[in-house]
Short mmCIF file of C-alpha atoms and ligand atoms in Angstrom, two decimals:
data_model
loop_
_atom_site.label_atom_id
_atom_site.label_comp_id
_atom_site.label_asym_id
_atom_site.label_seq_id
_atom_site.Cartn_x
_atom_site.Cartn_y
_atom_site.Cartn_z
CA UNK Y 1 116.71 69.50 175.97
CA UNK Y 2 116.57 68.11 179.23
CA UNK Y 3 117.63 70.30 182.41
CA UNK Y 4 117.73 73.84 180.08
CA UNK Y 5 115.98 76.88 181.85
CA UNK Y 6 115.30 77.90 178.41
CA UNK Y 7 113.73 75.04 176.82
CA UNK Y 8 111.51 74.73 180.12
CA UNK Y 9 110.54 78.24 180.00
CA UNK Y 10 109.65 77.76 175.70
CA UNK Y 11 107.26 74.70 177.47
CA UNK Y 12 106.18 76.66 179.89
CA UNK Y 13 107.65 74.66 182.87
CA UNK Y 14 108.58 77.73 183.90
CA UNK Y 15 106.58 80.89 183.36
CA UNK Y 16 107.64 83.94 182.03
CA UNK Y 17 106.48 87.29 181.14
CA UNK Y 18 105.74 86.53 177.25
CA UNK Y 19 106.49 89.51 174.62
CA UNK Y 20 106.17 87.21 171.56
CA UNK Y 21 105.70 83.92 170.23
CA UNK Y 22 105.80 81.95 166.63
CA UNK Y 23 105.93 78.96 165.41
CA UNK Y 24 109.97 79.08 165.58
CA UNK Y 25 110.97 81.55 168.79
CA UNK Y 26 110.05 82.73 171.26
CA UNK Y 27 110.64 86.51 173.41
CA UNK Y 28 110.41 87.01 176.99
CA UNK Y 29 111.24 89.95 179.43
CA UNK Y 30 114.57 88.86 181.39
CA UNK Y 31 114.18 88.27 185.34
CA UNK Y 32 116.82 90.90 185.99
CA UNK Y 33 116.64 93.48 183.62
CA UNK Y 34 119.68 95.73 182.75
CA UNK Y 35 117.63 98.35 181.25
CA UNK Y 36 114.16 99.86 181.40
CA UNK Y 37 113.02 96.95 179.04
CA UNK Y 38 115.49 94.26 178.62
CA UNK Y 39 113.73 90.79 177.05
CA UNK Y 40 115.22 87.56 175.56
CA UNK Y 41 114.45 86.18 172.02
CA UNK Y 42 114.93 82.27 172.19
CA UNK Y 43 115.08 80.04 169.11
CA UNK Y 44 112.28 77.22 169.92
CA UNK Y 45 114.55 74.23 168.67
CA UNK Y 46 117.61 74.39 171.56
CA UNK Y 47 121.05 75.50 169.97
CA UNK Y 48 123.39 76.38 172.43
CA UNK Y 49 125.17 79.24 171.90
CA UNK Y 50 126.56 81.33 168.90
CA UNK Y 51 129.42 78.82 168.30
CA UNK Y 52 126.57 75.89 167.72
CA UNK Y 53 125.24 78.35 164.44
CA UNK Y 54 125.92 76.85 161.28
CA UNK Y 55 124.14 76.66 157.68
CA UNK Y 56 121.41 73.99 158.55
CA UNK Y 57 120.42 76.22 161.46
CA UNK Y 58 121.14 79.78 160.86
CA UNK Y 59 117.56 80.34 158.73
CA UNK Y 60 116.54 80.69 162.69
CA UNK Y 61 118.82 83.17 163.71
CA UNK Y 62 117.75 85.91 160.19
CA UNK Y 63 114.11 85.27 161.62
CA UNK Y 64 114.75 86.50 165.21
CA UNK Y 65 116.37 89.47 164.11
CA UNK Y 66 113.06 90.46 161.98
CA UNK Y 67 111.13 89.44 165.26
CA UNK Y 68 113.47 92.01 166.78
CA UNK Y 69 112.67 94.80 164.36
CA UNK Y 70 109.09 93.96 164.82
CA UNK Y 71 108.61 93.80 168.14
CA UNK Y 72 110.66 96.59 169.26
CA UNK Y 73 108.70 98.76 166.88
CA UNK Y 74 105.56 97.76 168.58
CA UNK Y 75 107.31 98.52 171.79
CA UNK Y 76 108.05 101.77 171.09
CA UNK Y 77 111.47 101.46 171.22
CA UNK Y 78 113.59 103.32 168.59
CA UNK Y 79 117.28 102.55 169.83
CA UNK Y 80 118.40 99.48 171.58
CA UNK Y 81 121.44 97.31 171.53
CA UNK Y 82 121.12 93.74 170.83
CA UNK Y 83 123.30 90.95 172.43
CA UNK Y 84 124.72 87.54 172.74
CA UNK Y 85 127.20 86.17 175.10
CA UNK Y 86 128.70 83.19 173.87
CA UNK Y 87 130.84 80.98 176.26
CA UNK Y 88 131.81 81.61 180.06
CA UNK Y 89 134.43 84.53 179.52
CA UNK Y 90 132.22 85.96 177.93
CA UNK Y 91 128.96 86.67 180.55
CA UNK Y 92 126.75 83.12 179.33
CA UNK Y 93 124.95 81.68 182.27
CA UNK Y 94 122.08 79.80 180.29
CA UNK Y 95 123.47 77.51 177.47
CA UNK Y 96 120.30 78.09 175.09
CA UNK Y 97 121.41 80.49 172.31
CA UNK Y 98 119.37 83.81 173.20
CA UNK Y 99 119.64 87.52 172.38
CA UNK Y 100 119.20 90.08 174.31
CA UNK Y 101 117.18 93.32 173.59
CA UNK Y 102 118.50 96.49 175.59
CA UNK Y 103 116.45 99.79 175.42
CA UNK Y 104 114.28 102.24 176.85
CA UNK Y 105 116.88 104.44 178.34
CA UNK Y 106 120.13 105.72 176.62
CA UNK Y 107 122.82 103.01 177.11
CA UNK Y 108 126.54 103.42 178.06
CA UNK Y 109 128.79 103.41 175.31
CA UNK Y 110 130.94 101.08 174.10
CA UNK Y 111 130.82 96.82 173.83
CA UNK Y 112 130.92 95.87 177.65
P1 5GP C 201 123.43 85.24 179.69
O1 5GP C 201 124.07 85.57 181.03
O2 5GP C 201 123.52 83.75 179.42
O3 5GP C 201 123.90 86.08 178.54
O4 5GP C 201 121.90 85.62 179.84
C1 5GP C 201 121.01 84.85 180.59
C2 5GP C 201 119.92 85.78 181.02
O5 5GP C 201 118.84 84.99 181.48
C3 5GP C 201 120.31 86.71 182.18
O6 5GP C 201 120.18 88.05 181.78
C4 5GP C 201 119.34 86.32 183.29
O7 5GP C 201 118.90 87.44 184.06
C5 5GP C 201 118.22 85.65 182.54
N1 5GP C 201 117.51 84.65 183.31
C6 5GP C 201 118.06 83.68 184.09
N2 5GP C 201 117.11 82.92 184.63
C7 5GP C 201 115.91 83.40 184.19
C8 5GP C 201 114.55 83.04 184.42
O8 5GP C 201 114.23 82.08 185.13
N3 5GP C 201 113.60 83.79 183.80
C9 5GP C 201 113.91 84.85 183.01
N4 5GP C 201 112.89 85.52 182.46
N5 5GP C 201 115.18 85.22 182.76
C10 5GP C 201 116.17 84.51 183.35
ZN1 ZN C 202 117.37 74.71 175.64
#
């Protein structure tokens, strides 16, 4: 989609400090990272948020959370918080659904 930090950074219009990469996502370390190792896990295909999920595209969404499992594990990382802002209020700045993967350090309890 045009003018979406996200989709430019998936085309590499933007670079980024890769983790992973398939044929459907793709996982990148964040640019200001809220924890010893804090990356992003980006569905390829743009979907904006949470509130854009639905049947036809959720397949996406069970996939990144096995990329999760997977790639933490080869990180090293045995406890970490995953998380999605959706809308404003809520702490969204980039309007391409994403996750993010906290760890590395134990994290302050609690949902905010
Ligand atoms: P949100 O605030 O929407 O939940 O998360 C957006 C995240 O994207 C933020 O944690 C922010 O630091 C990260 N971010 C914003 N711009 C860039 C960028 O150009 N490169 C990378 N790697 N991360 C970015
Ligand atoms: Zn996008």
């Amino acid at each position: 989609m045009e003018d979406c930090l996200f989709c430019k950074i998936i085309a590499g219009e933007i670079p980024s400090n890769k983790v992973y990469e398939d044929a459907l996502c793709y996982a990148f370390y964040d640019i200001a990272p809220q924890a010893p190792t804090h990356f992003l896990v980006v569905p390829k295909k743009h979907i904006s948020g949470v509130s854009e999920i639905c049947e036809e595209n959720a397949a996406v969404v069970a996939h990144i959370f096995s990329v999760i499992s997977k790639v933490t594990k080869e990180l090293g990382l045995a406890s970490y918080r995953v998380v999605s802002n959706c809308g404003e209020d809520a702490g969204q700045t980039v309007f391409h659904l994403h996750f993010h993967v906290l760890g590395g350090a134990r994290l302050a309890d609690g949902m905010c």
